CSV table of C-alpha atoms in Angstrom, one decimal:
chain,number,residue,atom,x,y,z
A,254,MET,CA,0.1,0.1,0.1
A,255,GLY,CA,1.8,3.5,-1.0
A,256,ILE,CA,0.8,7.1,0.5
A,257,PRO,CA,-2.3,7.8,0.4
A,258,THR,CA,-3.0,11.4,-0.5
A,259,GLU,CA,-6.9,13.7,-0.3
A,260,PRO,CA,-8.0,16.6,-1.3
A,261,ILE,CA,-9.4,18.7,1.6
A,262,GLY,CA,-12.7,19.9,0.0
A,263,SER,CA,-13.6,23.0,-1.5
A,264,VAL,CA,-12.3,24.7,-4.8
A,265,PRO,CA,-13.3,27.8,-6.4
A,266,ARG,CA,-16.7,27.9,-7.9
A,267,PRO,CA,-17.0,29.3,-10.9
A,268,ALA,CA,-17.8,32.8,-12.5
A,269,GLU,CA,-20.9,32.0,-13.8
A,270,LEU,CA,-22.2,29.9,-10.2
A,271,LEU,CA,-20.9,33.0,-8.2
A,272,LYS,CA,-23.2,34.9,-10.2
A,273,GLY,CA,-25.7,32.7,-10.4
A,274,PHE,CA,-25.9,32.7,-6.3
A,275,GLN,CA,-25.7,36.6,-6.3
A,276,ASP,CA,-28.5,36.5,-9.2
A,277,HIS,CA,-30.6,34.2,-6.7
A,278,ALA,CA,-30.3,35.8,-3.9
A,279,GLU,CA,-31.8,38.8,-5.5
A,280,GLY,CA,-34.6,37.1,-7.5
A,281,ARG,CA,-33.2,37.1,-10.5
A,282,ILE,CA,-33.1,33.8,-11.1
A,283,ASP,CA,-35.2,30.7,-9.7
A,284,ALA,CA,-33.8,28.1,-8.0
A,285,ALA,CA,-34.1,25.8,-10.9
A,286,ALA,CA,-31.4,28.6,-12.7
A,287,LEU,CA,-29.1,28.3,-10.1
A,288,ARG,CA,-29.3,23.8,-9.8
A,289,ALA,CA,-28.5,24.0,-14.0
A,290,LEU,CA,-25.5,26.5,-12.8
A,291,THR,CA,-24.8,24.1,-9.8
A,292,ASP,CA,-24.8,20.6,-11.6
A,293,GLN,CA,-22.5,22.2,-14.1
A,294,ALA,CA,-20.0,23.2,-12.0
A,295,LEU,CA,-19.8,19.9,-9.8
A,296,ALA,CA,-19.7,17.8,-13.0
A,297,ASP,CA,-16.7,20.1,-14.3
A,298,THR,CA,-15.0,20.3,-10.8
A,299,VAL,CA,-15.5,16.6,-10.8
A,300,SER,CA,-14.0,16.1,-14.4
A,301,ARG,CA,-11.0,17.8,-12.8
A,302,PHE,CA,-10.4,16.4,-10.0
A,303,GLU,CA,-10.0,13.1,-12.5
A,304,ALA,CA,-8.0,14.9,-15.2
A,305,THR,CA,-5.4,15.5,-11.5
A,306,GLY,CA,-5.1,12.0,-11.1
A,307,SER,CA,-6.3,12.3,-7.6
A,308,PRO,CA,-7.1,9.1,-6.7
A,309,VAL,CA,-9.8,10.2,-4.0
A,310,VAL,CA,-12.3,13.2,-5.4
A,311,THR,CA,-14.6,14.9,-3.4
A,312,ASP,CA,-18.0,17.8,-5.2
A,313,GLY,CA,-15.2,21.1,-4.6
A,314,GLU,CA,-18.4,22.4,-2.4
A,315,GLN,CA,-19.6,24.0,-5.3
A,316,ASP,CA,-23.3,24.0,-3.6
A,317,LYS,CA,-22.0,25.0,-0.1
A,318,PRO,CA,-22.2,29.0,0.6
A,319,SER,CA,-19.9,28.4,3.1
A,320,PHE,CA,-18.3,25.2,4.4
A,321,LEU,CA,-19.6,26.3,8.2
A,322,THR,CA,-22.8,27.6,7.3
A,323,TYR,CA,-23.9,25.1,4.7
A,324,PRO,CA,-26.2,23.0,7.8
A,325,VAL,CA,-28.4,26.1,8.3
A,326,ALA,CA,-28.3,28.2,5.1
A,327,GLY,CA,-32.1,29.4,4.7
A,328,ILE,CA,-33.7,28.1,8.5
A,329,PRO,CA,-35.8,31.0,9.3
A,330,ASP,CA,-34.6,31.3,13.0
A,331,LEU,CA,-31.2,32.9,12.8
A,332,ALA,CA,-30.0,36.6,12.9
A,333,ALA,CA,-27.2,38.5,12.0
A,334,GLY,CA,-24.5,39.6,15.0
A,335,GLY,CA,-22.9,36.4,15.8
A,336,ALA,CA,-19.0,35.8,16.3
A,337,VAL,CA,-16.8,37.8,14.3
A,338,VAL,CA,-14.2,35.7,13.5
A,339,PRO,CA,-10.8,38.2,12.3
A,340,PHE,CA,-8.9,37.9,9.6
A,341,ALA,CA,-4.7,38.8,9.6
A,342,ASP,CA,-5.8,40.9,6.8
A,343,GLY,CA,-7.7,42.7,8.6
A,344,HIS,CA,-11.3,41.2,7.6
A,345,THR,CA,-13.7,39.3,9.3
A,346,ARG,CA,-16.6,36.4,8.7
A,347,GLU,CA,-19.7,37.0,11.1
A,348,LEU,CA,-21.5,33.8,12.6
A,349,PRO,CA,-24.7,34.3,12.2
A,350,VAL,CA,-26.6,33.4,15.9
A,351,LEU,CA,-29.9,31.4,16.6
A,352,THR,CA,-32.7,32.6,18.3
A,353,SER,CA,-34.8,29.6,18.9
A,354,GLY,CA,-35.0,25.8,19.0
A,355,PRO,CA,-35.2,23.2,18.1
A,356,PHE,CA,-32.4,23.0,16.2
A,357,ARG,CA,-32.2,21.5,12.8
A,358,TYR,CA,-30.0,20.6,9.7
A,359,SER,CA,-31.7,22.2,6.8
A,360,ALA,CA,-29.3,21.1,4.4
A,361,HIS,CA,-27.4,17.3,4.8
A,362,ALA,CA,-24.3,16.1,3.3
A,363,VAL,CA,-24.8,13.5,2.1
A,364,ASP,CA,-27.4,14.7,-1.0
A,365,LEU,CA,-23.8,16.9,-2.0
A,366,LEU,CA,-21.7,13.0,-1.4
A,367,ARG,CA,-24.5,11.3,-3.6
A,368,ALA,CA,-24.2,14.2,-6.5
A,369,ALA,CA,-20.4,14.0,-7.1
A,370,GLN,CA,-20.8,9.7,-6.9
A,371,GLN,CA,-23.1,10.0,-9.8
A,372,LEU,CA,-20.4,11.2,-11.9
A,373,THR,CA,-17.5,9.4,-10.9
A,374,ALA,CA,-16.2,5.6,-10.4
A,375,LEU,CA,-13.7,7.5,-7.8
A,376,PRO,CA,-13.8,7.4,-3.8
A,377,VAL,CA,-15.7,10.4,-2.9
A,378,LYS,CA,-14.3,12.1,0.3
A,379,GLN,CA,-16.9,14.3,1.5
A,380,PRO,CA,-16.3,17.2,4.4
A,381,VAL,CA,-18.9,18.4,7.1
A,382,ILE,CA,-18.7,21.0,9.6
A,383,ALA,CA,-17.6,20.0,12.7
A,384,PRO,CA,-20.3,19.9,15.4
A,385,SER,CA,-18.2,22.2,17.5
A,386,ALA,CA,-17.9,25.4,15.2
A,387,LEU,CA,-21.9,25.0,15.0
A,388,ALA,CA,-21.6,25.4,18.9
A,389,LEU,CA,-20.8,29.2,18.1
A,390,LEU,CA,-24.3,29.9,16.9
A,391,TYR,CA,-25.9,29.4,20.2
A,392,PRO,CA,-25.8,33.3,22.0
A,393,ALA,CA,-24.0,33.4,24.9
A,394,ASP,CA,-27.0,34.9,26.8
A,395,GLY,CA,-29.1,31.5,25.9
A,396,ILE,CA,-32.9,31.0,24.6
A,397,ASP,CA,-35.7,31.7,26.1
A,398,GLY,CA,-37.2,28.3,26.4
A,399,TYR,CA,-33.8,26.4,24.8
A,400,SER,CA,-31.4,25.5,26.8
A,401,ARG,CA,-27.7,25.2,26.0
A,402,ASP,CA,-28.0,22.0,27.3
A,403,GLU,CA,-30.8,21.1,24.4
A,404,PHE,CA,-29.1,22.7,22.3
A,405,VAL,CA,-25.9,20.5,22.3
A,406,ALA,CA,-28.3,17.4,22.6
A,407,ASP,CA,-29.7,18.4,19.3
A,408,LEU,CA,-26.5,19.5,17.8
A,409,VAL,CA,-24.8,16.5,18.6
A,410,ASN,CA,-27.9,13.8,17.0
A,411,GLU,CA,-28.2,16.2,14.0
A,412,THR,CA,-24.0,16.1,13.0
A,413,GLU,CA,-24.0,12.6,13.8
A,414,ALA,CA,-26.9,11.9,11.4
A,415,ASP,CA,-25.6,13.4,9.0
A,416,ILE,CA,-22.3,11.6,9.3
A,417,ARG,CA,-24.4,8.3,9.6
A,418,ALA,CA,-25.8,9.2,6.0
A,419,CYS,CA,-22.8,9.8,4.2
A,420,LEU,CA,-20.8,6.3,5.5
A,421,ASP,CA,-24.2,4.3,4.7
A,422,ALA,CA,-24.2,6.2,1.2
A,423,GLY,CA,-20.4,4.8,0.3
A,424,ALA,CA,-18.6,8.1,1.6
A,425,ALA,CA,-15.1,7.0,0.7
A,426,VAL,CA,-14.2,9.3,4.2
A,427,VAL,CA,-15.6,11.7,6.1
A,428,GLN,CA,-13.8,14.5,7.3
A,429,LEU,CA,-15.2,17.0,9.9
A,430,ASP,CA,-13.5,20.4,9.3
A,431,PHE,CA,-12.1,22.0,12.4
A,432,THR,CA,-10.5,24.9,11.9
A,433,GLU,CA,-12.3,26.5,14.9
A,434,GLY,CA,-9.8,24.1,17.3
A,435,ARG,CA,-6.6,27.1,16.9
A,436,LEU,CA,-8.6,29.9,16.7
A,437,SER,CA,-10.1,29.1,20.0
A,438,LEU,CA,-6.5,29.2,21.9
A,439,LYS,CA,-6.7,32.4,20.6
A,440,LEU,CA,-10.2,33.7,21.8
A,441,ASP,CA,-9.4,31.0,25.2
A,442,PRO,CA,-5.5,30.8,25.7
A,443,SER,CA,-6.2,29.0,28.6
A,444,GLY,CA,-7.2,26.2,27.1
A,445,GLY,CA,-11.1,25.5,28.5
A,446,LEU,CA,-12.8,26.8,25.4
A,447,LEU,CA,-10.2,23.9,23.3
A,448,ARG,CA,-11.0,21.1,25.6
A,449,ASP,CA,-15.1,22.0,25.5
A,450,PHE,CA,-14.9,21.7,21.7
A,451,VAL,CA,-12.8,18.3,22.0
A,452,ALA,CA,-15.6,16.8,24.8
A,453,LEU,CA,-18.3,18.2,21.8
A,454,ASN,CA,-16.8,16.4,19.2
A,455,ASN,CA,-16.2,13.2,21.0
A,456,ALA,CA,-19.6,13.2,21.8
A,457,VAL,CA,-20.4,12.8,18.2
A,458,LEU,CA,-17.6,10.6,17.7
A,459,ASP,CA,-18.3,8.3,20.4
A,460,ARG,CA,-21.5,7.2,18.8
A,461,PHE,CA,-19.5,5.3,16.0
A,462,SER,CA,-17.8,1.9,16.0
A,463,ALA,CA,-14.3,1.7,16.0
A,464,GLU,CA,-14.5,0.4,12.2
A,465,ASP,CA,-16.4,3.4,11.6
A,466,ARG,CA,-14.4,6.0,12.6
A,467,ALA,CA,-11.4,4.4,10.3
A,468,ARG,CA,-13.3,6.6,8.0
A,469,ILE,CA,-13.9,9.6,9.5
A,470,GLY,CA,-11.0,11.9,10.0
A,471,LEU,CA,-10.6,15.7,10.8
A,472,HIS,CA,-9.3,18.6,9.8
A,473,THR,CA,-7.2,21.2,11.0
A,474,CYS,CA,-5.6,24.7,9.6
A,475,PRO,CA,-5.0,28.3,10.7
A,476,GLY,CA,-8.0,29.4,8.5
A,477,GLY,CA,-7.9,30.3,4.5
A,478,ASP,CA,-9.9,33.5,3.1
A,479,GLN,CA,-9.1,35.4,0.7
A,480,ASP,CA,-5.4,34.5,1.4
A,481,SER,CA,-5.3,35.1,5.0
A,482,THR,CA,-6.0,33.6,8.2
A,483,HIS,CA,-7.3,33.9,11.3
A,484,SER,CA,-4.7,31.7,13.5
A,485,ALA,CA,-1.3,31.2,12.4
A,486,ASP,CA,0.0,32.6,15.2
A,487,VAL,CA,-0.9,29.9,17.8
A,488,ASP,CA,1.4,27.3,18.9
A,489,TYR,CA,0.7,24.1,17.0
A,490,ALA,CA,2.7,22.7,20.6
A,491,ASP,CA,-0.7,24.1,22.5
A,492,LEU,CA,-3.2,22.5,19.9
A,493,LEU,CA,-2.1,19.8,18.7
A,494,PRO,CA,-2.1,17.5,22.2
A,495,ASP,CA,-5.4,18.3,22.8
A,496,LEU,CA,-6.2,18.0,19.0
A,497,PHE,CA,-4.8,14.2,18.9
A,498,ARG,CA,-7.7,13.7,21.7
A,499,ILE,CA,-10.6,14.2,19.5
A,500,LYS,CA,-11.5,9.8,18.3
A,501,ALA,CA,-10.9,10.4,14.8
A,502,GLY,CA,-9.2,7.9,12.5
A,503,ARG,CA,-7.2,10.1,10.3
A,504,PHE,CA,-6.1,13.9,10.6
A,505,TYR,CA,-5.4,16.4,8.5
A,506,VAL,CA,-2.9,18.9,9.1
A,507,GLN,CA,-2.2,22.1,7.6
A,508,LEU,CA,1.8,22.1,7.4
A,509,ALA,CA,3.2,23.5,4.2
A,510,SER,CA,3.2,26.9,5.2
A,511,GLU,CA,4.4,26.5,8.7
A,512,PRO,CA,7.5,28.1,9.3
A,513,ASP,CA,9.3,25.1,10.8
A,514,ARG,CA,8.0,21.6,9.9
A,515,ARG,CA,10.4,19.8,11.2
A,516,ARG,CA,9.3,21.2,14.8
A,517,VAL,CA,5.6,20.6,13.8
A,518,LEU,CA,6.7,16.6,12.8
A,519,GLY,CA,8.4,16.0,16.4
A,520,ILE,CA,4.8,17.0,17.9
A,521,ILE,CA,3.0,15.2,15.9
A,522,LYS,CA,5.0,12.1,16.5
A,523,GLU,CA,5.0,12.3,20.0
A,524,HIS,CA,1.1,12.9,20.5
A,525,LEU,CA,-0.4,11.1,17.3
A,526,PRO,CA,-2.7,8.2,18.5
A,527,ALA,CA,-1.4,4.4,17.6
A,528,ASP,CA,-4.0,3.6,16.1
A,529,ALA,CA,-4.7,7.3,13.8
A,530,ARG,CA,-2.7,8.2,10.3
A,531,VAL,CA,-1.9,11.7,9.4
A,532,PHE,CA,-2.2,13.2,6.4
A,533,ILE,CA,0.5,16.3,6.5
A,534,GLY,CA,-0.3,19.5,4.0
A,535,VAL,CA,1.8,19.5,1.1
A,536,THR,CA,0.7,22.5,-0.9
A,537,ASP,CA,-0.8,26.1,0.5
A,538,PRO,CA,-3.3,27.6,-0.6
A,539,ILE,CA,-3.1,30.6,0.2
A,540,ASP,CA,0.3,30.9,-2.2
A,541,PRO,CA,-0.7,31.7,-5.1
A,542,ARG,CA,2.4,30.0,-6.8
A,543,VAL,CA,2.5,26.4,-7.6
A,544,GLU,CA,4.8,24.1,-6.2
A,545,THR,CA,6.4,21.6,-8.1
A,546,ALA,CA,5.9,17.8,-7.9
A,547,GLU,CA,9.4,17.2,-6.6
A,548,GLU,CA,9.0,20.3,-3.6
A,549,VAL,CA,5.5,17.9,-2.8
A,550,ARG,CA,8.4,15.0,-2.8
A,551,ASP,CA,10.7,16.2,-0.6
A,552,ARG,CA,7.9,17.8,2.0
A,553,VAL,CA,6.6,13.8,2.2
A,554,LEU,CA,10.5,12.4,2.1
A,555,GLU,CA,10.8,15.1,5.2
A,556,ALA,CA,7.4,13.8,7.2
A,557,ALA,CA,8.5,10.0,6.7
A,558,GLU,CA,11.3,11.0,8.8
A,559,PHE,CA,9.7,11.3,12.0
A,560,LEU,CA,6.6,9.1,10.9
A,561,PRO,CA,6.1,5.5,9.6
A,562,VAL,CA,5.0,5.5,6.1
A,563,ASP,CA,1.5,3.3,6.8
A,564,ARG,CA,0.8,6.0,8.8
A,565,LEU,CA,1.1,9.1,6.5
A,566,GLY,CA,-0.7,10.5,3.7
A,567,THR,CA,-0.4,13.7,1.6
A,568,CYS,CA,-3.1,16.8,1.6
A,569,ASP,CA,-4.0,20.3,1.0
A,570,ASP,CA,-3.4,22.5,3.7
A,571,CYS,CA,-6.9,24.0,3.5
A,572,GLY,CA,-9.4,24.1,1.2
A,573,PHE,CA,-9.0,26.5,-1.6
A,574,ALA,CA,-12.3,28.2,-1.2
A,575,PRO,CA,-14.1,27.8,1.8
A,576,PHE,CA,-16.1,30.5,1.5
A,577,ALA,CA,-17.8,30.4,-1.7
A,578,ASP,CA,-17.6,34.3,-2.6
A,579,ASP,CA,-13.6,33.6,-1.8
A,580,THR,CA,-11.9,34.5,-5.8
A,581,SER,CA,-8.5,35.1,-4.4
A,582,THR,CA,-7.1,31.7,-6.0
A,583,SER,CA,-8.4,30.6,-9.5
A,584,ARG,CA,-9.8,27.5,-10.4
A,585,ASP,CA,-6.8,26.7,-12.6
A,586,THR,CA,-4.4,27.3,-9.9
A,587,ALA,CA,-6.1,25.3,-7.6
A,588,PHE,CA,-6.6,22.2,-9.7
A,589,ALA,CA,-2.4,22.6,-10.5
A,590,LYS,CA,-1.8,22.3,-6.6
A,591,ILE,CA,-3.6,19.4,-7.0
A,592,ALA,CA,-1.9,17.7,-9.6
A,593,ALA,CA,1.4,18.8,-8.2
A,594,ARG,CA,0.3,17.0,-4.9
A,595,VAL,CA,-1.1,14.2,-6.5
A,596,GLU,CA,2.1,13.9,-8.5
A,597,GLY,CA,4.3,14.4,-5.5
A,598,THR,CA,3.4,11.7,-3.7
A,599,ARG,CA,4.1,9.2,-6.2
A,600,LEU,CA,7.4,10.6,-6.4
A,601,ALA,CA,7.9,10.2,-2.8
A,602,GLU,CA,6.4,6.9,-2.3
A,603,ALA,CA,9.2,5.6,-5.8
A,604,ALA,CA,11.8,6.9,-3.5
A,605,LEU,CA,10.9,5.1,-0.8
A,606,GLY,CA,10.7,2.3,-2.7
A,607,ILE,CA,6.8,1.6,-1.7
């Protein structure tokens, strides 16, 4: 068995689809017209994934307004004014806030998975948002008649159902997006919020068998929006020991953009659970330069100095456009980086004799 390589999730949406999102929001096209544009973008995305030689594909999150809020898009009991996430370049993203219960998903990842599966014979990976991220929707001052405990119970049930439906439908992997993990240490340097997030994610994962958890992964990064991050200044030494307590079978760790990869690899070596595989980021979606396959190879070989090859995989640092309106990276650049990751991983396999 060689070194597995997987995408994280999103790729930039075509300009036609982005215009369609805006036209639909402003009433210029109906839902059927937007669906046609989304289907075209999905078909092109899957085809371009296949052309890179990628052994695993995703839908590129073409149908998601954002990687974070897709399960609650359009539900009536949300309002503006939720948590604000500041990025290093000065821009912000504001989350909505829940105004009433019970909490229910309005969209389900399994529908996105099935749409992609119809277009390819390759294994399809399905990203989903971690429950810890959606926990940020509950207001700090509570909701009359709907306690936080009731919300958490509903959130755990909804997340479990979303993951289980994807596994039952044949997803190769279900990936929990956990970008809020590193961010939590900026919000609460004591680590209390991070430990709460870990416990909440484990409340979901505890409902799955060990066999199921082998197909469930968790992705961490310092954010990647409009070529900027929200928590790259947080030390991995403060994050990874707690993060690796999450009961996932796979971990996807942003690494290509880290200033001291060898130090981080040492931390991973020390704390990676014995039954888990780690996928290291070998391409940086924020960097406009496309990595060469040889650069990717060398990053894999570097990681193999620290980690057993049978517990090593490769990935991109992050999705290329986690929010639909992020046009900082072109589709051509994203797929060129993906192709470099795939080819570079193969070169590393050859160099390692596997």
